[in-house]
Structures are given as structure tokens and as C-alpha cells.
Coordinates of C-alpha atoms and ligand atoms in Angstrom, one line a residue:
X205 CA -15.9 -275.1 17.4
X206 CA -14.4 -275.8 13.6
X207 CA -15.8 -277.5 10.6
X208 CA -13.9 -280.1 9.0
X209 CA -14.5 -278.3 5.9
X210 CA -13.0 -275.0 7.6
X211 CA -10.2 -277.4 9.4
X212 CA -9.1 -278.8 5.7
X213 CA -9.4 -274.5 4.1
X214 CA -7.3 -273.3 7.3
X215 CA -4.8 -276.1 7.0
X216 CA -4.7 -275.0 2.9
X217 CA -2.7 -272.9 3.9
X218 CA 0.1 -275.4 3.4
X219 CA 0.6 -275.4 -0.1
X220 CA 1.2 -279.3 -0.1
X221 CA -1.7 -280.4 2.2
X222 CA -3.8 -278.2 -0.3
X223 CA -2.5 -280.1 -3.6
X224 CA -3.0 -283.6 -1.3
X225 CA -7.2 -282.5 -1.0
X226 CA -7.4 -280.5 -5.0
X227 CA -10.2 -282.2 -6.5
X228 CA -10.0 -280.9 -10.1
X229 CA -6.3 -280.4 -11.8
X230 CA -5.7 -280.0 -15.6
X231 CA -3.0 -281.7 -17.3
X232 CA -1.2 -280.6 -21.1
X233 CA -2.6 -284.5 -21.3
X234 CA -6.3 -283.2 -21.5
X235 CA -5.7 -280.9 -24.3
X236 CA -6.7 -280.5 -27.8
X237 CA -5.2 -278.0 -30.0
X238 CA -7.6 -276.4 -33.4
X239 CA -5.3 -275.3 -36.2
X240 CA -6.3 -273.6 -39.4
X241 CA -4.6 -274.4 -42.7
X242 CA -4.3 -272.5 -46.0
X243 CA -3.2 -273.2 -49.3
X244 CA -0.1 -271.6 -50.4
X245 CA 3.6 -271.9 -49.2
X246 CA 5.3 -270.6 -46.7
X247 CA 2.3 -268.7 -45.2
X248 CA 1.3 -267.8 -41.3
X249 CA -1.4 -265.1 -41.4
X250 CA -2.6 -264.0 -38.2
X251 CA -6.4 -263.8 -37.4
X252 CA -7.2 -260.5 -36.9
X253 CA -10.0 -261.4 -34.0
X254 CA -7.9 -264.0 -32.5
X255 CA -4.4 -262.6 -31.6
X256 CA -1.7 -265.8 -31.9
X257 CA -4.0 -268.0 -33.9
X258 CA -2.8 -267.6 -37.7
X259 CA -4.2 -269.7 -41.2
X260 CA -1.0 -271.7 -42.0
X261 CA 0.3 -273.4 -45.6
X262 CA 1.3 -277.1 -44.8
X263 CA 4.8 -276.2 -44.7
X264 CA 4.5 -274.0 -41.8
X265 CA 1.8 -276.3 -40.0
X266 CA 4.9 -278.8 -40.0
X267 CA 6.6 -276.3 -38.2
X268 CA 3.7 -275.9 -35.6
X269 CA 3.4 -279.1 -35.4
X270 CA 6.6 -280.4 -34.3
X271 CA 6.4 -277.4 -31.6
X272 CA 3.0 -278.5 -29.9
X273 CA 4.5 -282.3 -30.2
X274 CA 7.4 -280.7 -28.4
X275 CA 5.3 -279.2 -25.6
X276 CA 3.8 -282.3 -25.1
X277 CA 0.2 -281.5 -26.3
X278 CA -1.6 -285.2 -27.5
X279 CA -3.4 -283.8 -30.3
X280 CA -5.0 -281.3 -32.6
X281 CA -8.0 -281.0 -34.9
X282 CA -7.6 -279.6 -38.3
X283 CA -9.9 -277.0 -39.9
X284 CA -9.5 -276.4 -44.0
X285 CA -9.4 -273.5 -46.1
X286 CA -9.8 -274.2 -49.6
X287 CA -8.7 -271.7 -52.4
X288 CA -11.7 -272.9 -54.0
X289 CA -15.5 -273.3 -52.9
X290 CA -18.3 -274.6 -55.0
X291 CA -22.1 -274.9 -53.8
X292 CA -21.3 -278.8 -52.9
X293 CA -18.1 -277.9 -51.4
X294 CA -16.2 -281.2 -53.6
X295 CA -12.8 -279.8 -52.6
X296 CA -13.9 -281.5 -48.9
X297 CA -14.2 -284.8 -50.2
X298 CA -11.0 -284.5 -52.7
X299 CA -7.6 -287.0 -52.0
X300 CA -6.1 -283.9 -53.2
X301 CA -7.5 -281.1 -50.7
X302 CA -6.0 -279.0 -48.2
X303 CA -6.7 -281.1 -45.7
X304 CA -6.0 -284.5 -47.0
X305 CA -2.6 -283.6 -47.9
X306 CA -2.1 -281.8 -44.5
X307 CA -2.9 -284.8 -42.7
X308 CA -0.2 -287.0 -45.2
X309 CA 2.4 -284.8 -44.5
X310 CA 2.5 -284.7 -40.8
X311 CA 2.1 -288.3 -40.9
X312 CA 5.3 -288.6 -43.8
X313 CA 7.2 -286.5 -41.0
X314 CA 6.5 -289.0 -38.0
X315 CA 5.4 -286.1 -35.7
X316 CA 3.9 -287.8 -32.7
X317 CA 0.4 -286.5 -32.5
X318 CA -2.9 -287.7 -32.6
X319 CA -4.7 -285.9 -35.8
X320 CA -8.2 -285.5 -35.6
X321 CA -10.0 -284.1 -38.6
X322 CA -13.6 -281.5 -38.6
X323 CA -15.7 -283.2 -40.8
X324 CA -18.2 -280.8 -41.8
X325 CA -18.9 -278.4 -45.3
X326 CA -19.0 -274.9 -44.4
X327 CA -15.9 -273.7 -44.7
X328 CA -15.8 -275.3 -48.4
X329 CA -19.4 -274.1 -49.4
X330 CA -19.5 -271.0 -51.2
X331 CA -22.6 -270.1 -49.5
X332 CA -21.1 -271.3 -46.2
X333 CA -23.4 -273.4 -45.2
X334 CA -22.7 -276.9 -43.3
X335 CA -23.7 -278.8 -46.4
X336 CA -25.9 -279.4 -50.0
X337 CA -28.6 -276.0 -50.0
X338 CA -31.6 -277.2 -51.4
X339 CA -35.4 -275.0 -51.6
X340 CA -37.6 -276.5 -48.2
X341 CA -41.2 -275.6 -47.5
X342 CA -39.9 -272.4 -45.7
X343 CA -36.9 -270.7 -48.1
X344 CA -33.6 -272.2 -48.5
X345 CA -32.0 -274.4 -46.1
X346 CA -29.6 -277.4 -45.9
X347 CA -31.0 -280.8 -46.7
X348 CA -29.9 -283.2 -44.2
X349 CA -29.7 -286.3 -46.3
X350 CA -28.2 -285.6 -49.1
X351 CA -25.7 -283.9 -46.4
X352 CA -25.0 -287.4 -45.1
X353 CA -23.6 -288.8 -48.1
X354 CA -21.0 -286.7 -48.8
X355 CA -20.4 -286.4 -44.8
X356 CA -19.4 -290.0 -44.9
X357 CA -17.7 -289.7 -48.2
X358 CA -15.3 -286.3 -46.5
X359 CA -14.7 -288.6 -43.2
X360 CA -13.7 -292.0 -45.4
X361 CA -11.1 -289.2 -47.2
X362 CA -9.4 -288.1 -44.2
X363 CA -9.0 -291.7 -42.4
X364 CA -7.8 -292.7 -46.0
X365 CA -4.7 -290.1 -45.6
X366 CA -4.2 -291.1 -42.3
X367 CA -6.6 -288.5 -39.8
X368 CA -6.4 -290.5 -36.0
X369 CA -10.1 -289.3 -35.1
X370 CA -13.2 -287.8 -37.2
X371 CA -15.1 -285.2 -35.6
X372 CA -18.3 -284.3 -37.3
X373 CA -19.6 -280.6 -36.3
X374 CA -22.5 -280.4 -39.0
X375 CA -24.9 -281.2 -37.0
X376 CA -26.9 -283.0 -39.2
X377 CA -29.1 -286.1 -38.3
X378 CA -28.0 -289.3 -38.9
X379 CA -24.3 -287.9 -39.5
X380 CA -22.3 -290.2 -36.6
X381 CA -24.1 -293.5 -38.1
X382 CA -24.0 -292.6 -41.6
X383 CA -19.4 -292.0 -41.0
X384 CA -19.0 -295.0 -38.6
X385 CA -21.1 -297.2 -41.6
X386 CA -18.5 -295.6 -44.1
X387 CA -16.0 -296.4 -42.3
X388 CA -16.4 -299.4 -41.2
X389 CA -17.1 -300.4 -44.3
X390 CA -14.0 -299.2 -45.8
X391 CA -12.1 -301.2 -43.5
X392 CA -11.9 -298.6 -40.7
X393 CA -13.7 -299.8 -37.6
X394 CA -11.0 -298.4 -34.9
X395 CA -11.2 -295.6 -35.8
X396 CA -13.0 -293.4 -33.5
X397 CA -15.9 -290.7 -34.0
X398 CA -15.5 -287.3 -31.4
X399 CA -19.2 -286.0 -32.4
X400 CA -19.6 -282.6 -31.9
X401 CA -22.9 -283.9 -29.9
X402 CA -24.6 -280.7 -28.2
X403 CA -23.8 -277.8 -30.5
X404 CA -25.5 -274.4 -30.0
X405 CA -25.9 -272.0 -32.1
X406 CA -23.7 -269.7 -30.5
X407 CA -22.4 -266.2 -31.1
X408 CA -19.1 -267.2 -29.2
X409 CA -18.7 -268.6 -32.8
X410 CA -18.2 -265.0 -34.4
X411 CA -14.0 -265.2 -34.8
X412 CA -14.0 -268.8 -35.9
X413 CA -16.2 -268.5 -39.1
X414 CA -13.5 -264.9 -40.0
X415 CA -10.0 -267.1 -39.4
X416 CA -11.8 -269.8 -41.4
X417 CA -14.0 -267.8 -44.2
X418 CA -16.6 -270.0 -43.4
X419 CA -19.6 -267.3 -41.7
X420 CA -22.9 -268.1 -44.0
X421 CA -23.9 -265.6 -46.7
X422 CA -27.6 -265.9 -46.3
X423 CA -28.9 -266.8 -43.4
X424 CA -28.2 -268.3 -40.1
X425 CA -27.8 -272.4 -38.4
X426 CA -30.0 -272.4 -36.3
X427 CA -32.4 -275.2 -38.2
X428 CA -29.6 -277.3 -37.3
X429 CA -27.1 -275.7 -34.7
X430 CA -29.2 -276.3 -31.1
X431 CA -31.5 -273.3 -29.4
X432 CA -29.0 -272.0 -26.3
X433 CA -32.3 -272.4 -24.4
X434 CA -32.9 -276.2 -24.5
X435 CA -31.1 -278.1 -21.8
X436 CA -32.6 -280.9 -22.5
X437 CA -32.5 -280.9 -25.8
X438 CA -29.1 -281.2 -25.9
X439 CA -29.0 -284.5 -23.7
X440 CA -31.6 -285.5 -26.1
X441 CA -29.4 -285.5 -29.4
X442 CA -26.1 -286.7 -27.2
X443 CA -28.0 -290.0 -26.2
X444 CA -28.6 -290.4 -30.1
X445 CA -25.4 -290.1 -31.2
X446 CA -23.8 -292.3 -28.7
X447 CA -26.7 -294.7 -29.8
X448 CA -25.5 -294.3 -33.6
X449 CA -21.7 -294.8 -32.5
X450 CA -20.4 -292.2 -30.8
X451 CA -16.9 -293.1 -28.7
X452 CA -16.2 -289.3 -27.1
X453 CA -19.1 -286.7 -27.4
X454 CA -18.4 -282.9 -27.4
X455 CA -20.4 -279.7 -25.8
X456 CA -19.3 -276.5 -27.6
X457 CA -19.0 -273.6 -27.0
X458 CA -18.0 -274.6 -23.4
X459 CA -18.2 -272.0 -20.4
X460 CA -21.5 -270.6 -20.9
X461 CA -22.6 -274.8 -21.3
X462 CA -20.6 -276.2 -18.4
X463 CA -24.4 -277.2 -16.8
X464 CA -24.4 -279.2 -20.3
X465 CA -21.1 -280.6 -20.0
X466 CA -21.7 -281.8 -16.4
X467 CA -24.9 -283.9 -17.1
X468 CA -23.8 -285.2 -19.9
X469 CA -20.9 -286.5 -17.5
X470 CA -23.0 -288.0 -14.9
X471 CA -25.4 -289.4 -17.4
X472 CA -23.2 -291.1 -19.6
X473 CA -20.5 -291.9 -18.2
X474 CA -18.3 -291.3 -21.6
X475 CA -15.7 -289.6 -22.4
X476 CA -16.3 -285.9 -22.5
X477 CA -15.0 -283.1 -25.0
X478 CA -15.6 -279.8 -24.7
X479 CA -14.7 -276.7 -27.3
X480 CA -13.3 -273.5 -25.2
X481 CA -14.5 -271.4 -28.6
X482 CA -13.1 -268.8 -30.7
X483 CA -15.4 -266.1 -29.3
X484 CA -14.4 -267.1 -25.7
X485 CA -10.6 -266.8 -26.3
X486 CA -10.9 -263.3 -28.3
X487 CA -13.0 -261.9 -25.1
X488 CA -9.7 -262.7 -23.0
X489 CA -7.2 -261.9 -25.5
X490 CA -9.3 -258.4 -25.8
X491 CA -9.4 -257.9 -21.9
X492 CA -6.1 -259.3 -21.1
X493 CA -4.3 -256.5 -23.7
X494 CA -6.3 -253.7 -22.0
X495 CA -4.5 -254.6 -18.7
X496 CA -8.1 -255.5 -17.5
X497 CA -7.3 -258.9 -16.1
X498 CA -4.3 -261.7 -16.0
X499 CA -4.4 -263.6 -18.8
X500 CA -2.8 -266.8 -17.5
X501 CA -4.7 -266.3 -14.0
X502 CA -7.8 -266.7 -15.6
X503 CA -7.2 -269.3 -18.1
X504 CA -6.1 -271.3 -15.8
X505 CA -9.2 -270.7 -13.9
X506 CA -11.6 -271.1 -16.6
X507 CA -9.7 -274.7 -17.7
X508 CA -10.1 -275.4 -14.0
X509 CA -13.3 -274.8 -14.1
X510 CA -14.2 -276.9 -17.2
X511 CA -12.3 -280.0 -16.1
X512 CA -14.6 -279.1 -12.5
X513 CA -17.4 -279.7 -14.9
X514 CA -16.7 -283.0 -16.1
X515 CA -14.5 -282.5 -19.4
X516 CA -11.8 -285.1 -20.2
X517 CA -10.9 -283.7 -23.2
X518 CA -10.7 -279.3 -24.5
X519 CA -10.4 -277.9 -27.6
X520 CA -8.5 -274.6 -26.6
X521 CA -6.8 -271.8 -28.3
X522 CA -4.9 -271.5 -25.3
X523 CA -3.3 -275.3 -25.4
X524 CA 0.2 -274.3 -26.1
X525 CA -0.4 -271.4 -23.6
X526 CA -1.8 -273.8 -20.7
X527 CA 1.5 -276.4 -21.5
X528 CA 4.1 -273.8 -21.4
X529 CA 2.4 -272.1 -18.2
X530 CA 2.0 -276.0 -16.3
X531 CA 6.0 -276.1 -16.7
X532 CA 7.0 -272.8 -15.2
Ligands
PBG57 C1 -18.1 -275.7 -38.5 C2 -17.2 -275.3 -36.7 C3 -17.9 -274.2 -36.3 C4 -16.2 -274.2 -35.3 C5 -15.8 -275.6 -35.1 N1 -16.7 -276.2 -36.2 C6 -18.0 -272.9 -36.5 C7 -19.6 -272.6 -36.9 O1 -20.1 -273.7 -36.4 O2 -20.0 -272.2 -37.2 C8 -16.1 -273.1 -33.8 C9 -15.3 -272.8 -33.8 C10 -14.6 -271.9 -32.5 O3 -16.2 -270.7 -32.8 O4 -13.8 -271.8 -31.9 N2 -17.1 -276.4 -39.2

């Protein structure tokens, strides 16, 4: 007696049939490529813990964007690394800030990419926290409500420069509605918000903090990022962001949190993004450089698992590689 599932599996030796019954596919159209922009000219500096990921000055960023467009990747997300940082991260919302100038240049060059900007303060503050730090009941911590005002200013300045989507990653409470309100008031009612809704206080961000020079100089982010132990709380956070007006919700990191991706997809039905973060990237790069794993096969399997869990969009440092793999 051969059961139907087994019969299909046997027939999968025929690759045409295998493709007909394949449930999940990766497409280059699912991918968002993260980029780090720095001040200066002619700079393309590799991040030591992230091979083939660079800090790019705006001129080099433009070259990179053209390549990304040519590969058919539809979107990028930009992180800015300013020259000067201060207590309140004031360059984050300056019209002459690094991101604002970068976005303007990409749009002037008429590059056909969806430009998403990361809205957060950790790259801009001298202390490396994601907002304004004040002394609270239990010591120094980020002041949620003061930070909301400057996050809204930052988001508006990105959109004024030409950003297509803003992506708040700070994890302050109420930020999606604060940003939505500020954008609407300025006439940007149609600009979507991609909210980093379930962002866990994860050790997988280590290499990113080196790339973005954004490690906190004291303490950690556990008071505003989520406890990796709390899946139900993650769903409540997502629900709040949706009520506040998020158009796309994100789960971050991806790989160790695919249960959350799957639940979010089932429960809310909104487009779901997941962030295949720096630590996930660096582990694969390290293992494959030692010959322990087959990088291409592992990357494709991991991204497929994110799609299978329910992700519609994947932010990944492997985007360019995957675009090439899919063409082979
Ligand atoms: C905060 C931000 C972080 C990442 C994206 N946005 C770092 C953090 O929360 O410390 C991490 C992304 C990655 O690890 O690839 N602006």
C-alpha cells in the first residue's frame, strides 16, 4: 500500500513533478538589501565581522544601488553612520544628515529601487542607545515619550528627502502612531510604515553593531527590546503596532524566531517581514569559510524556511548572492 504522500515523494525524482508540487518558492522580489552609509568620498570599507558587507560613502552607495537594481532586487534599507554623534542624536533628523543626503542622491540618479530608511537613534547618539537617555527610577534609561517626538521628526525628514517607506526599529511604545500622525500632518498619508514590531533583545545583532558603530556604551537594550522568552508578548506588540497603523510588520531576528513569524502570519494576515540579521549572516560566512558547510545550499534552505514560516519579505545581507543563485 503506497500512501498518496509517499507516491508524490517517489515521483519527485522527476524534477518537473517536484516543481509542480513545491509549496514554497524564494523569489528575488522578496528581498530587501541592507546598506550602511558613511560620510566621506570613495569609501568602501569591509566590516571585519561581516565579509562582503561594507560601510559605503554616498558615491560608492550609488554604484552599489545600480548593481542591486540590475540584479532585480526591489528594495534596500539604509542605515546611516554620522561623523558626529551627540547626546540626543541631532544629526538623525537634519536635512543635511547622512541618510537624507543619501536618499536624495539615489532619487536624483533615478535608480528604480524602493528606498526604506531605518528610523532609530542608536547610530546617532554618543551613548549608543535608541533614544534620549534620562535618569529614571532604576538608573539611566531611554525616555520613551521624549524619544517619540524626535523619531517622528526623523521619519518626516527621511520622507522629505524621498524615502518610500520608513522602518522604525527603536522599539519605543507608541512610535508607530507618533510617526503616522507626523507623516499625515505633513501630507505624506500614502507613505507606508514597516514596523520592527517584534524585535527581540538578541545577541544576534553583534556584528551589526560593529558595522553601524551603535553598541550601547553602557547597559543594554533589554528595557525596550523584547525578551527572547516571550512569544505571546510578541504577538501583543504586533497587535499594538497594527492598531497604531503599521502597514508591514517585522519579526527580528528571523531564524531563531520563525515560530513568531508563523503565528503572526496566521493571526493577522498583514504582510510580514523578517530580518535575517547580522549574526545569522556572520555564522554562515564563518562556517563556510572553514569549509564546514555549503554556503549556497545553506542560504537557500534558510531563506526557504523563512518563506515557509510565512514571511513575505526578507531583509538579508545575502540578497545579492541569492539574486545570482536564482539566475544560475
Ligand atoms: C537598530 C537596529 C539594530 C539592527 C537593525 N536596526 C541593532 C540593535 O537593535 O542593536 C540589527 C540588524 C542586524 O543585526 O543585522 N537601529
